[in-house]
Short mmCIF file of C-alpha atoms (C1' of nucleotides) in Angstrom, two decimals:
data_model
loop_
_atom_site.label_atom_id
_atom_site.label_comp_id
_atom_site.label_asym_id
_atom_site.label_seq_id
_atom_site.Cartn_x
_atom_site.Cartn_y
_atom_site.Cartn_z
CA UNK A 1320 -30.71 18.39 15.85
CA UNK A 1321 -32.24 19.73 19.04
CA UNK A 1322 -29.56 19.69 21.65
CA UNK A 1323 -30.98 22.07 24.18
CA UNK A 1324 -31.83 19.35 26.66
CA UNK A 1325 -29.31 16.58 26.85
CA UNK A 1326 -29.00 14.08 29.62
CA UNK A 1327 -25.54 13.63 31.02
CA UNK A 1328 -25.79 9.93 30.49
CA UNK A 1329 -26.63 10.19 26.84
CA UNK A 1330 -23.63 9.94 24.55
CA UNK A 1331 -23.82 13.56 23.53
CA UNK A 1332 -24.17 14.91 27.06
CA UNK A 1333 -21.43 12.64 28.25
CA UNK A 1334 -18.99 13.94 25.68
CA UNK A 1335 -20.00 17.56 26.28
CA UNK A 1336 -19.51 17.20 29.99
CA UNK A 1337 -16.11 15.66 29.47
CA UNK A 1338 -15.09 18.51 27.21
CA UNK A 1339 -14.76 16.25 24.20
CA UNK A 1340 -15.94 17.30 20.79
CA UNK A 1341 -18.86 15.14 19.82
CA UNK A 1342 -17.79 13.77 16.49
CA UNK A 1343 -19.66 11.09 14.61
CA UNK A 1344 -17.02 8.53 15.59
CA UNK A 1345 -16.96 9.41 19.26
CA UNK A 1346 -20.71 9.34 19.45
CA UNK A 1347 -20.81 5.90 17.88
CA UNK A 1348 -18.19 4.60 20.26
CA UNK A 1349 -19.83 6.22 23.28
CA UNK A 1350 -23.10 4.59 22.31
CA UNK A 1351 -21.49 1.17 22.06
CA UNK A 1352 -19.67 1.62 25.33
CA UNK A 1353 -22.17 3.27 27.59
CA UNK A 1354 -25.62 2.09 26.65
CA UNK A 1355 -25.49 -1.51 27.67
CA UNK A 1356 -24.37 -1.55 31.28
CA UNK A 1357 -20.84 -2.13 32.53
CA UNK A 1358 -18.52 -3.49 29.91
CA UNK A 1359 -14.93 -4.59 29.44
CA UNK A 1360 -13.74 -4.10 25.91
CA UNK A 1361 -10.59 -4.25 23.85
CA UNK A 1362 -9.91 -1.96 20.92
CA UNK A 1363 -10.34 -4.85 18.54
CA UNK A 1364 -13.72 -5.83 19.96
CA UNK A 1365 -14.98 -2.29 19.62
CA UNK A 1366 -13.75 -2.10 16.07
CA UNK A 1367 -15.71 -5.23 15.21
CA UNK A 1368 -18.87 -4.05 16.96
CA UNK A 1369 -18.76 -0.71 15.29
CA UNK A 1370 -18.16 -2.35 11.94
CA UNK A 1371 -21.11 -4.67 12.52
CA UNK A 1372 -23.30 -1.61 12.97
CA UNK A 1373 -22.10 -0.28 9.68
CA UNK A 1374 -20.19 2.67 11.10
CA UNK A 1375 -16.74 3.32 9.75
CA UNK A 1376 -14.16 4.14 12.41
CA UNK A 1377 -10.47 3.62 11.88
CA UNK A 1378 -8.31 1.72 14.31
CA UNK A 1379 -6.30 4.84 15.07
CA UNK A 1380 -9.46 6.64 16.07
CA UNK A 1381 -10.59 3.79 18.24
CA UNK A 1382 -7.34 3.94 20.13
CA UNK A 1383 -7.35 7.72 20.28
CA UNK A 1384 -10.88 7.75 21.54
CA UNK A 1385 -10.36 5.07 24.15
CA UNK A 1386 -7.43 7.05 25.48
CA UNK A 1387 -9.33 10.30 25.43
CA UNK A 1388 -12.24 8.72 27.26
CA UNK A 1389 -9.86 7.27 29.79
CA UNK A 1390 -8.16 10.59 30.42
CA UNK A 1391 -11.57 12.20 30.79
CA UNK A 1392 -12.53 9.66 33.44
CA UNK A 1393 -15.16 7.96 31.32
CA UNK A 1394 -13.22 4.73 31.14
CA UNK A 1395 -10.70 2.89 33.17
CA UNK A 1396 -7.73 0.93 32.04
CA UNK A 1397 -7.47 -2.68 33.20
CA UNK A 1398 -4.20 -4.55 32.97
CA UNK A 1399 -4.61 -8.28 33.43
CA UNK A 1400 -3.02 -9.79 30.39
CA UNK A 1401 0.21 -8.83 28.72
CA UNK A 1402 -0.43 -7.79 25.17
CA UNK A 1403 -4.13 -7.06 25.53
CA UNK A 1404 -5.51 -3.86 26.92
CA UNK A 1405 -8.98 -3.77 28.38
CA UNK A 1406 -11.07 -0.69 28.97
CA UNK A 1407 -13.70 -0.80 31.67
CA UNK A 1408 -16.81 1.36 31.55
CA UNK A 1409 -17.20 0.95 35.30
CA UNK A 1410 -15.02 3.66 36.75
CA UNK A 1411 -16.19 3.21 40.32
CA UNK A 1412 -14.49 1.39 43.15
CA UNK A 1413 -14.27 -2.27 42.22
CA UNK A 1414 -11.92 -5.10 41.33
CA UNK A 1415 -11.78 -7.95 38.85
CA UNK A 1416 -11.99 -11.62 38.29
CA UNK A 1417 -10.08 -12.64 35.23
CA UNK A 1418 -10.99 -15.87 33.51
CA UNK A 1419 -7.67 -16.58 31.88
CA UNK A 1420 -8.93 -19.39 29.68
CA UNK A 1421 -11.54 -17.15 28.09
CA UNK A 1422 -9.86 -13.77 28.31
CA UNK A 1423 -12.90 -12.54 30.14
CA UNK A 1424 -13.22 -10.02 32.93
CA UNK A 1425 -15.89 -9.99 35.63
CA UNK A 1426 -16.39 -7.14 38.04
CA UNK A 1427 -16.04 -7.67 41.76
CA UNK A 1428 -17.86 -5.12 43.83
CA UNK A 1429 -15.48 -2.84 45.67
CA UNK A 1430 -16.80 -3.82 49.07
CA UNK A 1431 -16.45 -7.53 48.47
CA UNK A 1432 -12.70 -7.25 48.72
CA UNK A 1433 -11.62 -5.50 51.84
CA UNK A 1434 -7.98 -4.83 52.37
CA UNK A 1435 -7.34 -5.20 56.07
CA UNK A 1436 -4.10 -3.34 55.73
CA UNK A 1437 -2.50 -1.35 52.98
CA UNK A 1438 1.23 -0.83 52.81
CA UNK A 1439 2.68 2.64 53.01
CA UNK A 1440 4.01 4.02 49.78
CA UNK A 1441 7.80 4.26 49.65
CA UNK A 1442 9.21 7.74 50.39
CA UNK A 1443 8.61 10.26 47.65
CA UNK A 1444 5.74 8.29 46.16
CA UNK A 1445 2.04 8.22 46.68
CA UNK A 1446 -0.51 5.55 46.04
CA UNK A 1447 -2.29 6.12 42.78
CA UNK A 1448 -4.58 3.12 42.77
CA UNK A 1449 -4.89 -0.41 44.05
CA UNK A 1450 -5.83 -3.20 41.70
CA UNK A 1451 -6.93 -6.56 42.94
CA UNK A 1452 -7.09 -9.25 40.29
CA UNK A 1453 -8.49 -12.65 41.15
CA UNK A 1454 -7.38 -15.06 38.47
CA UNK A 1455 -9.71 -17.92 37.77
CA UNK A 1456 -9.17 -21.34 36.26
CA UNK A 1457 -11.71 -24.02 35.40
CA UNK A 1458 -12.88 -25.83 38.51
CA UNK A 1459 -11.45 -29.34 38.37
CA UNK A 1460 -14.14 -30.92 40.53
CA UNK A 1461 -16.36 -31.17 37.46
CA UNK B 726 33.34 -30.77 35.93
CA UNK B 727 32.70 -32.21 39.37
CA UNK B 728 28.99 -32.26 39.89
CA UNK B 729 28.69 -34.75 42.68
CA UNK B 730 27.85 -32.15 45.27
CA UNK B 731 25.64 -29.34 44.08
CA UNK B 732 23.63 -27.00 46.23
CA UNK B 733 20.03 -26.64 45.23
CA UNK B 734 20.44 -22.91 45.15
CA UNK B 735 23.36 -22.95 42.75
CA UNK B 736 22.36 -22.55 39.15
CA UNK B 737 23.23 -26.11 38.25
CA UNK B 738 21.41 -27.67 41.18
CA UNK B 739 18.42 -25.47 40.56
CA UNK B 740 18.10 -26.62 37.00
CA UNK B 741 18.66 -30.27 37.89
CA UNK B 742 16.01 -30.12 40.55
CA UNK B 743 13.57 -28.53 38.14
CA UNK B 744 14.25 -31.23 35.57
CA UNK B 745 15.74 -28.78 33.11
CA UNK B 746 18.81 -29.65 31.11
CA UNK B 747 21.63 -27.43 32.24
CA UNK B 748 22.76 -25.87 29.03
CA UNK B 749 25.30 -23.10 28.80
CA UNK B 750 22.53 -20.60 28.10
CA UNK B 751 20.27 -21.68 30.92
CA UNK B 752 23.14 -21.66 33.37
CA UNK B 753 24.07 -18.14 32.36
CA UNK B 754 20.50 -16.96 32.73
CA UNK B 755 20.01 -18.76 36.03
CA UNK B 756 23.15 -17.11 37.34
CA UNK B 757 21.90 -13.67 36.33
CA UNK B 758 18.50 -14.30 37.78
CA UNK B 759 19.14 -16.10 41.02
CA UNK B 760 22.41 -14.90 42.45
CA UNK B 761 21.54 -11.37 43.36
CA UNK B 762 18.47 -11.55 45.53
CA UNK B 763 14.91 -11.02 44.40
CA UNK B 764 14.62 -9.48 40.99
CA UNK B 765 12.04 -8.33 38.48
CA UNK B 766 13.26 -8.59 34.94
CA UNK B 767 12.03 -8.31 31.41
CA UNK B 768 13.34 -10.42 28.56
CA UNK B 769 15.03 -7.39 27.10
CA UNK B 770 16.82 -6.52 30.32
CA UNK B 771 18.13 -10.04 30.62
CA UNK B 772 19.33 -10.00 27.06
CA UNK B 773 21.30 -6.86 27.74
CA UNK B 774 22.78 -8.16 30.97
CA UNK B 775 23.81 -11.39 29.40
CA UNK B 776 25.32 -9.55 26.48
CA UNK B 777 27.24 -7.29 28.85
CA UNK B 778 28.80 -10.38 30.38
CA UNK B 779 29.91 -11.50 26.98
CA UNK B 780 27.62 -14.51 26.79
CA UNK B 781 25.71 -15.08 23.58
CA UNK B 782 22.09 -16.01 24.07
CA UNK B 783 19.47 -15.43 21.44
CA UNK B 784 16.22 -13.67 22.15
CA UNK B 785 14.25 -16.80 21.35
CA UNK B 786 16.20 -18.71 23.97
CA UNK B 787 15.69 -16.00 26.54
CA UNK B 788 11.97 -16.22 26.04
CA UNK B 789 12.00 -20.01 25.96
CA UNK B 790 14.03 -20.14 29.11
CA UNK B 791 11.94 -17.62 31.00
CA UNK B 792 8.87 -19.65 30.17
CA UNK B 793 10.53 -22.92 31.10
CA UNK B 794 11.64 -21.45 34.40
CA UNK B 795 8.16 -20.15 35.03
CA UNK B 796 6.54 -23.50 34.31
CA UNK B 797 9.08 -25.13 36.60
CA UNK B 798 8.13 -22.76 39.40
CA UNK B 799 11.46 -20.97 39.44
CA UNK B 800 9.94 -17.71 38.27
CA UNK B 801 6.65 -15.99 38.45
CA UNK B 802 4.91 -13.93 35.84
CA UNK B 803 3.89 -10.39 36.81
CA UNK B 804 1.38 -8.46 34.74
CA UNK B 805 1.33 -4.79 35.57
CA UNK B 806 1.90 -3.10 32.27
CA UNK B 807 0.38 -4.03 28.95
CA UNK B 808 3.09 -4.77 26.45
CA UNK B 809 5.81 -5.53 28.97
CA UNK B 810 6.16 -8.84 30.72
CA UNK B 811 8.00 -9.03 33.99
CA UNK B 812 9.39 -12.15 35.56
CA UNK B 813 9.82 -12.24 39.30
CA UNK B 814 12.42 -14.43 40.97
CA UNK B 815 10.43 -14.24 44.19
CA UNK B 816 7.89 -17.01 43.85
CA UNK B 817 6.61 -16.80 47.42
CA UNK B 818 3.47 -15.14 48.70
CA UNK B 819 3.75 -11.44 48.04
CA UNK B 820 2.39 -8.52 46.07
CA UNK B 821 3.70 -5.51 44.19
CA UNK B 822 4.12 -1.82 44.09
CA UNK B 823 4.44 -0.60 40.55
CA UNK B 824 6.12 2.74 39.94
CA UNK B 825 4.47 3.58 36.65
CA UNK B 826 6.74 6.47 35.84
CA UNK B 827 9.83 4.31 36.07
CA UNK B 828 8.47 0.95 35.02
CA UNK B 829 9.77 -0.42 38.26
CA UNK B 830 8.40 -3.13 40.52
CA UNK B 831 8.86 -3.34 44.27
CA UNK B 832 7.85 -6.34 46.32
CA UNK B 833 5.28 -6.02 49.06
CA UNK B 834 5.53 -8.73 51.67
CA UNK B 835 2.59 -11.09 51.52
CA UNK B 836 1.53 -10.33 55.07
CA UNK B 837 1.52 -6.59 54.60
CA UNK B 838 -1.62 -6.83 52.50
CA UNK B 839 -4.33 -8.74 54.25
CA UNK B 840 -7.50 -9.40 52.40
CA UNK B 841 -10.28 -9.23 54.94
CA UNK B 842 -12.62 -10.97 52.57
CA UNK B 843 -12.19 -12.75 49.31
CA UNK B 844 -15.04 -13.17 46.88
CA UNK B 845 -16.25 -16.62 45.93
CA UNK B 846 -15.32 -17.78 42.48
CA UNK B 847 -18.23 -17.92 40.06
CA UNK B 848 -19.75 -21.38 39.55
CA UNK B 849 -17.54 -23.77 37.63
CA UNK B 850 -14.40 -21.79 38.32
CA UNK B 851 -11.79 -21.85 41.00
CA UNK B 852 -9.42 -19.19 42.20
CA UNK B 853 -6.01 -19.62 40.69
CA UNK B 854 -4.23 -16.67 42.26
CA UNK B 855 -4.81 -13.22 43.64
CA UNK B 856 -2.67 -10.34 42.55
CA UNK B 857 -2.62 -7.06 44.38
CA UNK B 858 -0.94 -4.23 42.54
CA UNK B 859 -0.44 -0.90 44.26
CA UNK B 860 0.26 1.66 41.60
CA UNK B 861 2.47 4.53 42.63
CA UNK B 862 2.86 8.03 41.32
CA UNK B 863 5.34 10.70 42.35
CA UNK B 864 4.32 12.33 45.62
CA UNK B 865 3.17 15.86 44.81
CA UNK B 866 3.92 17.27 48.26
CA UNK B 867 7.55 17.66 47.24
"C1'" DG C 1039 -23.95 31.34 7.03
"C1'" DA C 1040 -19.04 31.87 5.38
"C1'" DC C 1041 -14.33 31.92 7.31
"C1'" DA C 1042 -10.65 30.83 10.00
"C1'" DT C 1043 -8.76 28.04 13.45
"C1'" DT C 1044 -8.21 24.29 16.02
"C1'" DC C 1045 -9.04 19.70 16.82
"C1'" DA C 1046 -10.13 14.94 14.98
"C1'" DT C 1047 -9.82 11.28 11.65
"C1'" DT C 1048 -7.52 8.38 8.54
"C1'" DA C 1049 -4.65 4.89 5.87
"C1'" DG C 1050 -0.81 2.96 6.05
"C1'" DA C 1051 3.79 2.72 7.68
"C1'" DA C 1052 6.46 1.99 11.71
"C1'" DT C 1053 7.44 0.23 16.35
"C1'" DT C 1054 7.56 -2.92 20.03
"C1'" DC C 1055 7.22 -7.15 22.08
"C1'" DT C 1056 6.75 -11.95 21.50
"C1'" DT C 1057 6.29 -16.33 19.06
"C1'" DC C 1058 7.21 -19.32 15.26
"C1'" DT C 1059 10.03 -21.99 11.84
"C1'" DA C 1060 13.20 -24.99 10.25
"C1'" DA C 1061 17.91 -25.97 10.44
"C1'" DA C 1062 22.09 -26.63 13.23
"C1'" DT C 1063 23.88 -27.84 17.75
"C1'" DT C 1064 24.24 -30.05 22.15
"C1'" DA C 1065 23.19 -33.00 26.34
"C1'" DG C 1066 22.55 -37.37 28.08
"C1'" DC C 1067 22.29 -41.87 27.23
"C1'" DT C 1068 24.44 -46.73 25.78
"C1'" DA D 1219 31.83 -42.73 19.60
"C1'" DG D 1220 27.26 -42.78 18.10
"C1'" DC D 1221 22.16 -42.15 18.78
"C1'" DT D 1222 18.21 -39.63 19.96
"C1'" DA D 1223 15.68 -36.17 21.79
"C1'" DA D 1224 15.96 -31.72 23.61
"C1'" DT D 1225 17.83 -27.10 22.83
"C1'" DT D 1226 19.45 -23.12 20.44
"C1'" DT D 1227 19.39 -20.01 16.75
"C1'" DA D 1228 18.64 -16.30 13.10
"C1'" DG D 1229 15.43 -14.45 10.98
"C1'" DA D 1230 10.70 -14.32 9.56
"C1'" DA D 1231 6.16 -13.79 11.17
"C1'" DG D 1232 2.58 -12.21 14.17
"C1'" DA D 1233 -0.13 -9.24 17.24
"C1'" DA D 1234 -1.10 -5.01 19.43
"C1'" DT D 1235 -0.35 -0.34 19.46
"C1'" DT D 1236 1.50 4.15 18.04
"C1'" DC D 1237 3.08 7.38 14.67
"C1'" DT D 1238 2.91 10.39 10.43
"C1'" DA D 1239 1.39 13.67 7.55
"C1'" DA D 1240 -2.53 14.73 4.90
"C1'" DT D 1241 -7.63 15.36 4.83
"C1'" DG D 1242 -11.86 16.46 7.06
"C1'" DA D 1243 -15.02 18.25 10.52
"C1'" DA D 1244 -16.53 21.07 14.72
"C1'" DT D 1245 -16.57 25.60 16.93
"C1'" DG D 1246 -16.26 30.54 17.49
"C1'" DT D 1247 -16.40 35.07 15.11
"C1'" DC D 1248 -18.39 38.42 12.23
#
DNA sequence: GACATTCATTAGAATTCTTCTAAATTAGCT
DNA sequence: AGCTAATTTAGAAGAATTCTAATGAATGTC
C-alpha cells in the first residue's frame, strides 16, 4: 500500500499523527467514527456497526481503542447517563442536549451557551473542563 | 409513638408529606440523608453508613428507597461519572464541581453560574433541566 | 526480508453496579 | 385482630466494562 502521502483526516494519517499503531481493527473503527461527520457512539453501537460491515473486532478491542483514541484527543468522553458511556467525535468546544427518552445526544455549539460567570475552583484544584447538559423531554403541547 | 406533632423536616414528617409509608428502613435512610446538611451519596455509601449504625437494610431496599425519594422530590439524581450514581439531598437550583480524582461532588450555588444564553430545544422537545458540571483536577502549580 | 521486540488483539472470565423475582413481612385500615 | 396492599428481602439475573493470559501483528534492525 502506498502510504507516502496520507491526509491527516484519513484514518491512517489520523492514527499516525496520534502515535497509534494502525492496526486493521483501529483503522476499521477510525473509519466508522471519523468519516461521517460528528457522532456520538457507545461501545455497543460501534460493535454492531463494525459487525454489520463484516469486520471482526472484539469487545475488548473496541473498549481499548475508544480509550486510546480518547487519550490521544481524537475522541471525547460524554457522561450523561449512568451506565452508558458515550464517545463524541467532536472534540471542539461545545455542549450537549440529551434526549433522555431516546438515549440520544445532540451537539450544542459552544457559543450558543455562554456562561456569564464561572465559579473559582476550590483551593488546590484547577478546572479541567465544563460540561453543560441540557436534558430534554417530549414537549407536552403536542 | 406520639406522632401528633411532627416537623416537616424530621424524617417522619418528611416521609408523610411525600406520601411515603414510614417504614423502619426508610426512616433510617431519611435520618442518614437529611440530618447532616447537604449530601451527595451513592447507594453503596449509604449501605455502609446504615450498617455502621447497626441497622439492617438490604441493597434492594436502598435502591428502591433512593428512587422513591427521588420521585418524591426529596432527592436529586446527579450524573457525573458513568457507573456510579449519586443522589443529592440538595434539590434546589444549583450545579456541581466534580473532583474526578476523589469521586467527590461539591455544590456550586445556582447563582454562581449564570447562563447568558440558553439554546432553544429542538422541535417537539422541551427542556427538562440543565446540568452544569465543572470537572476539577489537582492544581499543578503546587 | 527474517528476527526480535514491543505493542495490540482476543475469548472468556471476572468485576461492578443495578434491577428483578418471588416469597415473607409490615403498615394502615376497619 | 384480621385484611389488603405496600414494602422488604436474599439471592439470582442483567448490563456495562475491565481484566487475564495467551496469541498475533506492526516496527525497527541487520
